[in-house]
């Protein structure tokens, strides 16, 4: 197959992980007889520096013209003082919206080799951590109106609004149920229905969908309770479906309990097969240029792209198995080091994974 | 001193913990020569059953007429099917607003005797967990407009709005700085300033306050990162100040890492000394009527009332020390049991604490 991949190199230490990921993709192409064409697209800090805009239309157009998009991570201290509209994150939000990527899929899974790195007690980890957070990505308070104005008494007031309409909930709710059907058939809707109208509308829509998926054991949980349960007993979860902001918070908490955020990929998809694939970690400015950042989450994001955008199951398995073998051999990057293991830099970790494909 | 305390007995297992708490207060009164007058006020499920309203004005008036309010916990399966406005939680929200309680103070502290109950690894717990979450309690998305309407295309849309004005931020921000000044002088403002206008207004106001508190080491953290850091290294926090919804989520997560949510009290205060004191745990419907619920969080909430509403420092210390001694003796309720300890029921735990005062 021939595929066009838009590549957003990202900021700070991100280009280092993207570089290793493209090497892996090239190896896959060579081994399985595919051709991947890469088109660089600028977003985030790089785009601000080049164009004074975190995502100019011509760069978004490159992403829309591709079969899929690979992203490292954007942002860094250099761009932190900028006003809201000009910040790197704004480019990411506009990319998600511009590509129509309403479904963000974030796995929280423990790699057995890295289990000792979890901040949770071994007894809790031993019960298993393997769930997925399906986060709505282009609605809610992220994309509602944001207003700041001056009241009559002279003080400022800001108002953010959190809108959700039925079709937005239904399409992500369906992904939640479908994801559960492919797994252990448990779906938990996380919300704050005792306070929010949007949450009550979520529940109404979810109840309609539930009727279509009688095999799925469906439950509901308040977000505050969920923040507790993720720490107390993560083994209870299979698939969580939730709105944008709650998904942001809970998925980050969930990634931390795995003890290895340098290993967690994510996919964002819309109605078609064109997706955006990125690690859940940030651009790690503090270690940029040192060749020590962990490229694995980005490489595993590319594996998700092979699987979900290109239907290349065998190829995706090959990459994931390669990562597994590397871990089995005791090879680690600095963020994951533990006694008896060998510490590799970013390039050397890329080499090690390549060698197993 | 003579004090009037409004007592909200609460639902399900709540009256059991309130009963033990009043015994403790009576003992304090006797020992230190005070007189406490109790007035029962109905809120939540009890008020729904009696008056068809989770907080009728006459019950709120009783709370406003008191020197302070003690609350167990409200809610339960019986009232779950009711529409939003008639649910027990709505009574709680109206009580908070009606009393002007903008500052909710939730300590996350590990009791050394209960450290093994934390879901976190011993290495992390050993670094210490002792921080306070100062949560804004009567603003934000809890009290903004909630609307659900039908769009022209026939589908429903819901919108919740999250408003904050400068004076609302300033008064809680000041509590954050003042609280830090009495502790280790570190304050972290938790928000989502890369997305929300309200968060950006929070930061602007916090920066002004910061100038007044140069001794305080002030920092800012995104809420998604905070959800990670609370699990990764809670020892980094001293005081967290945050808006209502983020405070709800992060404080619940923080309570869970202490491993003993049956031990965590909270205070809610406004401009005066009249406050609302309640455990952070719920009404535990599953164990109601069995005399096994842990009364300690409610008893410690009463200790906070003595300290913060009545200025009775010695008396508050006496109650907290009594709890500490009981734990030292290996006395526990079922929720906290571990090997070698003695399991007491709710009343027996009340007896044990009383005996140490
Ligand atoms: C950078 C930020 C706007 C973004 C978000 O909140 O969605 C990030 O935290 C994420 O989760 O991808
Ligand atoms: C019951 C609910 C409305 C309440 C809240 O969200 O404030 C509770 O979770 C709390 O934290 O006291």
XYZ file of C-alpha atoms and ligand atoms in Angstrom:
738
model
C 0.000 0.000 0.000
C 0.939 3.593 -0.514
C 0.078 6.091 2.220
C 0.572 9.800 2.747
C 1.426 10.749 6.282
C 1.516 14.340 7.474
C 4.230 14.667 10.098
C 4.133 17.327 12.779
C 7.583 17.286 14.287
C 6.587 19.285 17.352
C 8.611 21.309 19.808
C 11.490 20.867 22.269
C 12.375 17.183 22.538
C 9.559 16.115 20.226
C 11.559 16.027 16.943
C 13.835 13.432 18.550
C 10.984 10.983 19.138
C 9.412 11.666 15.750
C 12.715 10.923 14.073
C 12.888 7.466 15.652
C 9.260 6.843 14.804
C 9.822 7.552 11.108
C 12.733 5.103 11.131
C 10.359 2.487 12.514
C 7.729 3.301 9.902
C 10.363 3.023 7.162
C 11.391 -0.376 8.442
C 7.749 -1.502 8.429
C 7.360 -0.165 4.878
C 10.464 -2.032 3.736
C 9.532 -5.273 5.428
C 5.887 -5.351 4.344
C 6.258 -3.741 0.916
C 4.481 -0.452 1.606
C 5.401 3.076 0.617
C 4.934 5.876 3.113
C 5.229 9.444 1.859
C 5.870 12.022 4.542
C 4.805 15.646 4.360
C 6.025 17.957 7.098
C 3.336 20.139 8.621
C 4.017 22.828 11.195
C 1.823 23.220 14.259
C 2.421 24.655 17.726
C 5.608 26.484 18.609
C 7.269 25.724 15.287
C 4.331 27.275 13.408
C 4.304 30.289 15.712
C 7.983 30.867 14.983
C 7.570 30.415 11.228
C 4.167 31.962 10.590
C 3.140 33.786 13.777
C 0.167 31.424 14.046
C 0.022 28.033 15.807
C -1.837 26.441 12.878
C -2.103 28.395 9.635
C -4.741 27.151 7.205
C -2.098 25.906 4.730
C -0.644 23.606 7.375
C -4.073 22.313 8.403
C -4.714 21.692 4.684
C -1.635 19.444 4.524
C -3.086 17.365 7.352
C -6.478 17.194 5.672
C -4.831 16.071 2.428
C -2.949 13.221 4.108
C -4.159 9.704 4.887
C -3.238 10.273 8.504
C -1.262 12.549 10.793
C 1.594 11.737 13.160
C 2.365 14.226 15.905
C 5.039 14.414 18.574
C 4.153 17.000 21.207
C 3.889 20.767 21.110
C 4.587 23.668 23.461
C 7.404 24.871 25.668
C 8.526 27.749 27.865
C 9.428 29.868 24.845
C 5.756 30.331 23.906
C 4.210 30.428 27.350
C 3.829 34.167 27.681
C 1.754 34.490 24.517
C -1.953 35.391 24.604
C -4.454 32.506 24.397
C -5.150 32.569 20.670
C -1.458 32.446 19.760
C -0.343 29.657 22.042
C 0.848 26.265 20.800
C -2.097 24.441 22.456
C -4.485 26.506 20.388
C -2.930 24.948 17.289
C -3.614 21.491 18.691
C -7.219 22.342 19.526
C -7.755 23.798 16.051
C -6.171 20.750 14.444
C -8.514 18.424 16.353
C -11.545 20.503 15.412
C -10.394 21.120 11.836
C -9.956 17.400 11.245
C -13.270 16.586 12.980
C -11.583 14.255 15.460
C -14.274 13.785 18.071
C -13.011 10.526 19.503
C -9.830 10.422 21.541
C -8.780 6.964 22.592
C -6.340 6.720 25.479
C -5.306 3.315 26.733
C -4.266 2.911 30.373
C -2.486 -0.372 30.457
C 0.328 -1.646 32.569
C 3.321 -3.191 30.820
C 4.172 -6.130 33.076
C 7.876 -5.319 32.720
C 7.234 -1.814 34.035
C 4.753 -2.687 36.787
C 7.246 -1.806 39.539
C 7.205 1.783 38.248
C 3.529 2.252 39.111
C 2.975 4.587 42.069
C 0.268 2.189 43.266
C 0.846 -0.679 45.654
C 1.778 -4.019 44.101
C -1.454 -5.599 45.428
C -3.517 -3.123 43.439
C -1.371 -3.382 40.319
C -1.542 -7.176 40.503
C -5.301 -7.044 40.014
C -4.584 -5.670 36.549
C -4.711 -2.271 34.880
C -6.053 -2.427 31.360
C -8.686 0.068 30.405
C -9.379 2.624 27.734
C -10.653 6.130 28.090
C -12.798 7.257 25.195
C -12.760 11.013 25.471
C -14.982 13.369 23.477
C -12.483 15.720 21.888
C -14.102 18.584 20.017
C -17.017 19.651 22.195
C -17.784 20.832 25.692
C -16.052 23.637 27.502
C -13.018 23.418 25.188
C -15.080 24.657 22.287
C -17.855 26.634 23.941
C -17.848 30.411 24.121
C -15.116 31.960 26.276
C -15.868 35.512 27.317
C -14.273 38.071 29.600
C -15.970 41.427 30.111
C -16.253 44.246 32.594
C -19.314 44.402 34.819
C -21.122 47.645 35.638
C -19.331 47.873 38.974
C -16.030 47.858 37.122
C -14.893 44.350 37.981
C -14.060 41.764 35.378
C -16.024 38.600 34.884
C -15.145 35.599 32.740
C -17.585 32.955 31.558
C -16.741 29.682 29.843
C -19.603 27.720 28.448
C -19.895 23.981 28.103
C -22.322 22.981 25.342
C -23.226 19.485 24.193
C -25.881 18.501 21.710
C -27.373 15.065 21.232
C -25.537 14.157 18.026
C -22.188 14.998 19.618
C -22.933 12.711 22.530
C -24.404 9.959 20.424
C -21.436 9.560 18.090
C -18.924 9.324 20.940
C -21.264 7.206 23.054
C -21.457 4.772 20.177
C -17.664 4.582 20.006
C -17.719 3.834 23.725
C -20.124 0.929 23.267
C -18.321 -0.361 20.161
C -14.980 -0.240 21.957
C -16.465 -2.148 24.887
C -17.889 -4.792 22.507
C -14.366 -5.490 21.252
C -13.061 -5.843 24.815
C -14.504 -7.043 28.126
C -17.924 -5.498 27.390
C -18.016 -3.077 30.283
C -18.688 0.598 29.728
C -18.713 3.301 32.385
C -20.027 6.765 31.586
C -18.278 9.362 33.745
C -20.040 12.656 34.376
C -21.366 15.052 36.999
C -25.071 14.467 36.458
C -25.915 15.697 39.954
C -24.828 19.176 38.898
C -24.623 19.595 35.114
C -27.351 19.727 32.485
C -24.867 18.505 29.879
C -24.243 15.401 31.999
C -27.952 14.737 32.279
C -28.266 14.988 28.490
C -25.295 12.596 28.187
C -27.099 10.086 30.363
C -30.332 10.356 28.375
C -28.477 9.675 25.113
C -26.411 6.878 26.652
C -29.588 5.190 27.883
C -30.945 5.137 24.319
C -27.702 3.605 23.034
C -27.657 1.096 25.859
C -30.788 -0.477 24.397
C -28.796 -1.197 21.225
C -25.973 -2.893 23.121
C -27.631 -5.258 25.582
C -24.433 -7.342 25.857
C -22.558 -4.414 27.365
C -22.622 -4.012 31.128
C -23.251 -0.292 31.355
C -22.717 1.878 34.450
C -22.463 5.537 35.412
C -20.116 7.233 37.823
C -19.626 10.791 39.020
C -16.287 12.233 37.983
C -15.197 12.955 41.564
C -15.829 9.350 42.500
C -14.043 8.192 39.338
C -10.956 10.172 40.354
C -10.971 8.081 43.538
C -11.750 4.727 41.937
C -8.920 5.020 39.375
C -6.496 5.046 42.296
C -8.352 2.669 44.569
C -9.100 -0.138 42.143
C -8.348 0.479 38.473
C -9.066 -3.171 37.665
C -12.787 -2.371 37.802
C -12.633 -0.443 34.516
C -12.757 -1.714 30.943
C -13.928 1.274 28.890
C -14.708 4.744 30.214
C -16.573 7.198 28.016
C -16.633 10.841 29.022
C -16.776 14.438 27.905
C -13.740 16.476 26.913
C -12.662 18.121 30.191
C -13.357 15.150 32.454
C -11.553 12.973 29.921
C -8.544 15.265 30.037
C -8.274 14.972 33.817
C -9.150 11.304 34.281
C -6.989 10.089 31.396
C -3.953 11.898 32.768
C -4.550 10.410 36.203
C -4.991 6.996 34.585
C -1.764 7.330 32.631
C 0.149 8.114 35.799
C -0.946 4.954 37.617
C 0.644 2.866 34.871
C 3.941 4.357 35.967
C 5.160 4.878 32.438
C 3.730 7.882 30.695
C 6.599 7.722 28.234
C 4.925 4.568 26.869
C 1.340 5.721 26.265
C 0.125 6.431 22.726
C -3.217 7.875 21.711
C -5.406 8.044 18.667
C -7.938 10.662 17.702
C -10.444 9.794 15.048
C -13.543 11.213 13.425
C -15.951 9.668 10.974
C -13.420 8.394 8.450
C -10.138 6.582 8.880
C -7.935 9.661 8.879
C -6.694 10.160 12.388
C -4.205 12.021 14.514
C -1.758 9.900 16.469
C 0.295 11.285 19.322
C 1.904 10.296 22.605
C -0.008 11.497 25.645
C 3.133 12.979 27.187
C 4.302 16.543 26.608
C 7.276 18.008 24.782
C 9.681 17.594 27.741
C 11.581 20.880 27.287
C 13.965 20.088 30.154
C 15.585 17.195 28.305
C 15.436 18.532 24.750
C 18.518 17.971 22.609
C 20.035 15.414 24.977
C 18.970 12.288 23.101
C 17.496 10.800 26.278
C 13.749 11.214 25.725
C 11.723 8.011 25.418
C 10.508 7.549 21.815
C 8.248 4.591 22.642
C 4.908 6.398 23.086
C 5.380 8.026 19.692
C 6.399 4.736 18.088
C 3.346 3.044 19.612
C 1.216 5.915 18.311
C 2.493 5.070 14.839
C 1.504 1.455 15.488
C -2.018 2.651 16.306
C -2.009 4.565 13.021
C -1.057 1.414 11.120
C -3.867 -0.471 12.840
C -6.714 2.031 12.883
C -6.089 4.284 9.891
C -4.426 1.866 7.487
C -5.895 -1.476 8.582
C -2.366 -2.918 8.822
C -2.931 -5.300 11.708
C 0.106 -7.472 11.197
C 2.362 -4.470 10.864
C 0.949 -2.880 14.021
C 1.426 -6.141 15.902
C 5.024 -6.275 14.685
C 5.789 -2.858 16.150
C 4.042 -3.576 19.454
C 5.762 -6.934 19.768
C 9.091 -5.295 19.074
C 8.525 -2.901 21.974
C 7.572 -5.814 24.172
C 10.738 -7.729 23.277
C 12.896 -4.716 23.955
C 11.354 -4.406 27.417
C 11.831 -8.127 27.998
C 15.514 -7.655 27.285
C 15.699 -5.111 30.092
C 16.302 -2.181 27.767
C 14.926 1.107 29.104
C 15.177 4.838 28.662
C 16.040 7.068 31.620
C 12.395 7.743 32.573
C 11.794 4.011 33.096
C 15.087 2.832 34.499
C 15.163 0.312 37.281
C 17.817 -1.893 38.798
C 19.350 -4.486 36.550
C 18.140 -2.804 33.367
C 20.203 -1.132 30.662
C 19.652 2.567 30.069
C 19.499 3.636 26.427
C 19.254 7.049 24.824
C 16.491 7.964 22.388
C 18.362 6.906 19.235
C 19.618 3.688 20.809
C 16.058 2.835 21.885
C 14.977 3.470 18.290
C 17.753 1.112 17.134
C 16.679 -1.530 19.632
C 13.049 -1.456 18.539
C 14.027 -1.429 14.849
C 16.177 -4.477 15.374
C 13.185 -6.466 16.629
C 10.912 -5.709 13.668
C -19.068 29.933 76.219
C -22.571 29.292 74.978
C -23.035 28.278 71.348
C -25.962 27.384 69.125
C -25.278 24.576 66.704
C -27.669 23.633 63.927
C -27.473 19.881 63.383
C -28.332 18.272 60.069
C -28.609 14.591 60.840
C -28.432 13.525 57.205
C -29.524 10.350 55.470
C -28.836 6.606 55.554
C -25.946 5.902 57.939
C -25.361 9.584 58.646
C -27.491 9.892 61.837
C -25.271 7.227 63.405
C -22.121 9.311 63.008
C -23.844 12.536 64.025
C -25.057 10.865 67.216
C -21.509 9.959 68.237
C -20.322 13.430 67.328
C -22.857 15.114 69.604
C -21.726 12.853 72.454
C -18.192 14.087 71.864
C -19.320 17.709 71.779
C -21.230 17.203 75.041
C -18.141 15.780 76.665
C -16.114 18.784 75.503
C -18.804 21.123 76.851
C -18.766 19.367 80.206
C -15.015 19.282 80.498
C -14.364 22.876 79.425
C -17.468 24.484 80.902
C -19.295 25.380 77.684
C -22.936 25.029 76.766
C -23.890 23.830 73.309
C -27.515 24.156 72.215
C -28.519 21.933 69.319
C -31.266 22.730 66.838
C -32.174 20.030 64.348
C -32.404 21.216 60.766
C -33.573 19.042 57.884
C -31.725 19.008 54.573
C -31.380 16.436 51.796
C -33.411 13.231 51.766
C -34.918 13.871 55.174
C -36.204 17.282 54.055
C -37.550 15.816 50.809
C -39.497 13.233 52.790
C -40.826 15.785 55.282
C -41.358 18.824 53.096
C -40.986 17.734 49.479
C -38.022 20.096 49.168
C -34.349 19.342 49.896
C -33.905 22.629 51.771
C -37.001 24.648 52.631
C -36.381 28.266 53.611
C -37.373 27.638 57.254
C -34.658 25.006 57.572
C -32.058 27.237 55.950
C -33.162 29.959 58.400
C -32.345 27.673 61.324
C -28.813 27.291 59.957
C -28.465 31.039 59.452
C -29.624 31.648 63.026
C -27.040 29.267 64.500
C -23.417 29.957 65.410
C -22.398 27.075 63.204
C -23.750 24.022 61.405
C -22.798 20.371 61.769
C -23.730 18.032 58.938
C -23.390 14.289 58.431
C -23.955 13.346 54.791
C -27.002 13.441 52.568
C -28.425 11.362 49.722
C -29.185 7.739 49.000
C -30.818 5.412 46.488
C -34.308 6.366 47.673
C -34.026 9.855 46.184
C -31.935 9.100 43.123
C -34.720 9.058 40.565
C -35.893 12.564 41.390
C -35.450 15.470 38.971
C -32.441 17.759 39.494
C -34.097 20.490 41.539
C -35.567 18.043 44.051
C -32.520 15.918 44.731
C -30.712 15.845 48.087
C -27.527 17.345 46.586
C -29.493 20.400 45.551
C -30.218 21.017 49.225
C -26.507 20.911 49.963
C -25.705 23.318 47.135
C -28.429 25.700 48.292
C -27.196 25.494 51.862
C -23.650 26.379 50.803
C -24.884 29.301 48.709
C -27.494 30.420 51.243
C -24.869 30.588 53.980
C -22.352 32.307 51.679
C -19.749 29.583 52.253
C -17.276 30.274 49.505
C -14.291 28.567 51.075
C -14.187 24.806 51.401
C -11.165 23.503 53.226
C -10.295 19.844 52.712
C -7.211 18.439 54.364
C -5.417 15.494 52.756
C -3.227 14.142 55.477
C -2.011 10.698 56.224
C -2.505 9.356 59.732
C 0.747 7.494 60.387
C -1.230 4.657 61.974
C -3.252 4.254 58.798
C -0.428 4.697 56.290
C -0.567 1.042 55.222
C -4.123 1.653 53.982
C -2.960 4.115 51.329
C -3.228 2.741 47.783
C 0.127 4.368 47.046
C 3.469 2.654 47.438
C 5.142 2.939 50.840
C 8.074 4.876 49.288
C 5.695 7.585 48.136
C 3.730 7.663 51.379
C 6.958 7.872 53.365
C 7.764 11.204 51.738
C 4.714 12.570 53.549
C 1.169 13.475 52.610
C -0.024 16.616 54.327
C -1.732 19.195 52.206
C -4.920 21.186 52.122
C -7.223 21.855 49.229
C -8.897 25.237 49.386
C -11.843 24.868 47.048
C -14.062 27.726 45.890
C -17.528 26.509 46.800
C -20.288 28.787 45.562
C -19.198 29.851 42.087
C -18.220 28.373 38.764
C -20.151 25.794 36.815
C -22.031 24.673 39.945
C -23.843 27.981 40.103
C -23.792 29.201 36.501
C -26.791 28.908 34.197
C -27.814 25.375 33.250
C -29.963 25.209 30.145
C -31.403 22.474 27.972
C -33.362 23.395 24.860
C -34.338 22.076 21.466
C -32.419 23.279 18.425
C -34.102 24.146 15.140
C -33.181 20.759 13.710
C -35.095 19.120 16.543
C -32.169 17.862 18.567
C -31.626 18.809 22.169
C -28.673 20.823 23.355
C -27.577 21.479 26.928
C -25.260 24.265 28.031
C -23.705 24.728 31.460
C -21.923 27.948 32.090
C -18.964 28.555 34.330
C -18.765 32.173 35.495
C -16.200 33.740 37.824
C -15.809 37.387 38.683
C -12.776 39.039 40.235
C -14.163 39.449 43.749
C -15.097 35.765 43.895
C -11.568 34.780 42.953
C -9.915 37.323 45.181
C -11.633 36.277 48.396
C -10.824 32.585 47.923
C -7.342 33.368 46.627
C -6.695 35.310 49.798
C -7.794 32.327 51.893
C -5.330 30.247 49.897
C -2.444 32.600 50.686
C -3.477 32.999 54.336
C -3.710 29.239 54.751
C -0.266 28.822 53.222
C 1.159 31.476 55.571
C 0.030 29.373 58.543
C 1.667 26.277 57.079
C 4.714 25.581 54.917
C 4.142 28.698 52.807
C 3.613 26.998 49.484
C 0.544 27.696 47.388
C -0.339 26.061 44.094
C -3.158 27.439 41.953
C -4.747 24.636 39.923
C -6.585 25.559 36.741
C -6.848 25.020 33.005
C -5.501 28.375 31.875
C -4.527 26.972 28.471
C -8.210 26.553 27.672
C -10.480 28.554 29.982
C -11.043 32.288 30.261
C -12.098 31.826 33.897
C -8.715 30.222 34.633
C -6.894 33.112 32.999
C -8.870 35.553 35.146
C -7.980 33.430 38.199
C -4.311 33.740 37.339
C -4.523 37.502 36.868
C -6.129 37.928 40.290
C -3.729 35.477 41.939
C -0.777 37.427 40.541
C -2.056 40.598 42.215
C -2.441 38.776 45.534
C 0.977 37.215 45.171
C 2.492 40.682 45.475
C 0.925 40.951 48.943
C 2.384 37.613 50.083
C 6.027 37.652 49.025
C 6.879 34.977 51.632
C 4.663 32.448 49.894
C 6.203 30.291 47.199
C 3.470 30.498 44.586
C 3.053 28.182 41.593
C 0.470 27.253 38.986
C -0.457 23.864 37.599
C -2.914 22.613 35.013
C -5.627 20.434 36.508
C -4.778 17.437 34.298
C -1.178 17.575 35.463
C -2.340 18.013 39.054
C -4.398 14.815 38.785
C -1.104 13.085 37.918
C 1.059 14.789 40.523
C -1.298 13.963 43.410
C -0.627 10.298 42.686
C 3.007 10.607 41.666
C 4.333 12.731 44.494
C 1.786 14.232 46.895
C 4.582 15.439 49.179
C 5.137 18.343 46.776
C 1.902 20.043 47.872
C 1.227 22.280 50.851
C -1.862 24.283 49.887
C -3.809 23.989 46.643
C -6.317 26.669 45.720
C -8.783 25.966 42.938
C -12.222 26.568 41.519
C -15.292 24.574 42.485
C -15.368 21.732 39.947
C -11.622 21.104 39.839
C -11.639 21.216 43.648
C -14.364 18.594 43.738
C -12.349 16.196 41.585
C -8.863 16.796 42.964
C -9.955 16.766 46.615
C -11.676 13.431 46.174
C -8.595 11.991 44.508
C -6.468 13.440 47.318
C -8.686 11.932 49.986
C -8.347 8.511 48.418
C -4.548 8.490 48.514
C -4.664 8.895 52.300
C -6.339 5.492 52.369
C -8.866 6.549 54.975
C -11.737 8.590 53.646
C -13.672 7.707 56.767
C -11.265 10.002 58.641
C -11.418 13.206 56.582
C -13.356 16.219 57.851
C -14.031 19.452 56.030
C -14.986 23.000 56.816
C -16.829 25.504 54.669
C -16.647 29.126 55.642
C -17.665 32.510 54.347
C -16.854 35.975 55.604
C -17.824 35.448 59.243
C -17.108 32.619 61.646
C -20.311 30.684 60.967
C -19.391 27.605 59.023
C -20.630 24.270 57.818
C -18.670 21.241 58.991
C -19.040 17.850 57.371
C -17.120 14.674 56.597
C -16.041 14.403 52.996
C -17.439 10.883 52.707
C -20.986 10.110 51.632
C -23.987 8.686 53.452
C -22.927 5.035 52.980
C -26.411 3.601 52.339
C -25.086 0.044 52.136
C -24.106 -0.054 55.793
C -26.913 2.076 57.271
C -28.417 0.843 60.534
C -25.634 -1.634 61.213
C -23.673 0.472 63.685
C -20.459 -0.130 61.737
C -19.933 3.210 59.976
C -16.845 5.175 61.010
C -17.855 8.294 62.985
C -14.351 9.773 63.022
C -14.593 12.139 60.040
C -17.744 13.669 61.528
C -16.127 13.939 64.975
C -13.074 15.599 63.423
C -15.412 17.952 61.555
C -16.799 18.985 64.940
C -13.215 19.572 66.080
C -12.735 21.892 63.108
C -15.908 23.720 64.158
C -14.527 24.210 67.660
C -11.301 25.560 66.217
C -12.465 27.733 63.334
C -15.962 28.863 64.297
C -15.634 29.059 68.082
C -11.932 29.758 68.518
C -11.681 26.833 70.972
C -8.165 25.709 70.171
C -7.526 23.657 73.279
C -10.853 21.871 72.910
C -10.192 21.077 69.232
C -6.751 19.756 70.117
C -8.317 17.558 72.794
C -10.648 15.922 70.272
C -7.927 15.434 67.655
C -5.540 14.024 70.240
C -8.225 11.647 71.425
C -8.611 10.297 67.893
C -4.869 9.932 67.643
C -4.698 7.971 70.902
C -7.485 5.678 69.820
C -5.588 4.894 66.625
C -2.406 4.357 68.627
C -4.257 1.765 70.655
C -5.028 -0.143 67.487
C -8.747 0.587 67.611
C -10.373 0.752 64.181
C -13.708 0.650 62.435
C -14.344 -1.886 59.681
C -13.326 0.478 56.851
C -9.843 0.854 58.346
C -9.179 -2.588 59.747
C -5.785 -4.156 59.419
C -4.034 -7.069 61.025
C -3.476 -6.876 64.746
C -6.057 -4.137 65.257
C -9.372 -4.315 67.083
C -12.517 -3.695 65.095
C -15.117 -1.493 66.757
C -18.612 -0.507 65.710
C -19.728 3.096 65.375
C -20.961 3.484 68.966
C -17.946 1.684 70.429
C -15.640 3.974 68.437
C -17.574 6.925 69.853
C -17.060 5.467 73.352
C -13.348 4.991 72.711
C -12.843 8.574 71.560
C -14.958 9.949 74.423
C -12.852 8.027 76.904
C -9.707 9.822 75.729
C -11.073 13.346 76.088
C -2.587 20.954 25.650
C -4.016 20.806 26.111
C -4.907 21.851 25.477
C -4.521 19.385 25.860
C -5.954 19.218 26.316
O -6.330 19.673 27.403
O -6.729 18.597 25.581
C -3.697 18.301 26.533
O -3.752 18.400 27.932
C -4.233 16.967 26.094
O -4.866 16.273 26.909
O -4.033 16.613 24.931
C -22.980 16.046 46.252
C -22.193 16.948 45.318
C -23.087 17.976 44.703
C -21.003 17.566 46.038
C -20.200 18.467 45.135
O -19.919 18.121 43.972
O -19.823 19.550 45.597
C -20.031 16.551 46.636
O -19.429 15.775 45.653
C -18.999 17.297 47.435
O -17.844 17.387 46.990
O -19.351 17.831 48.510
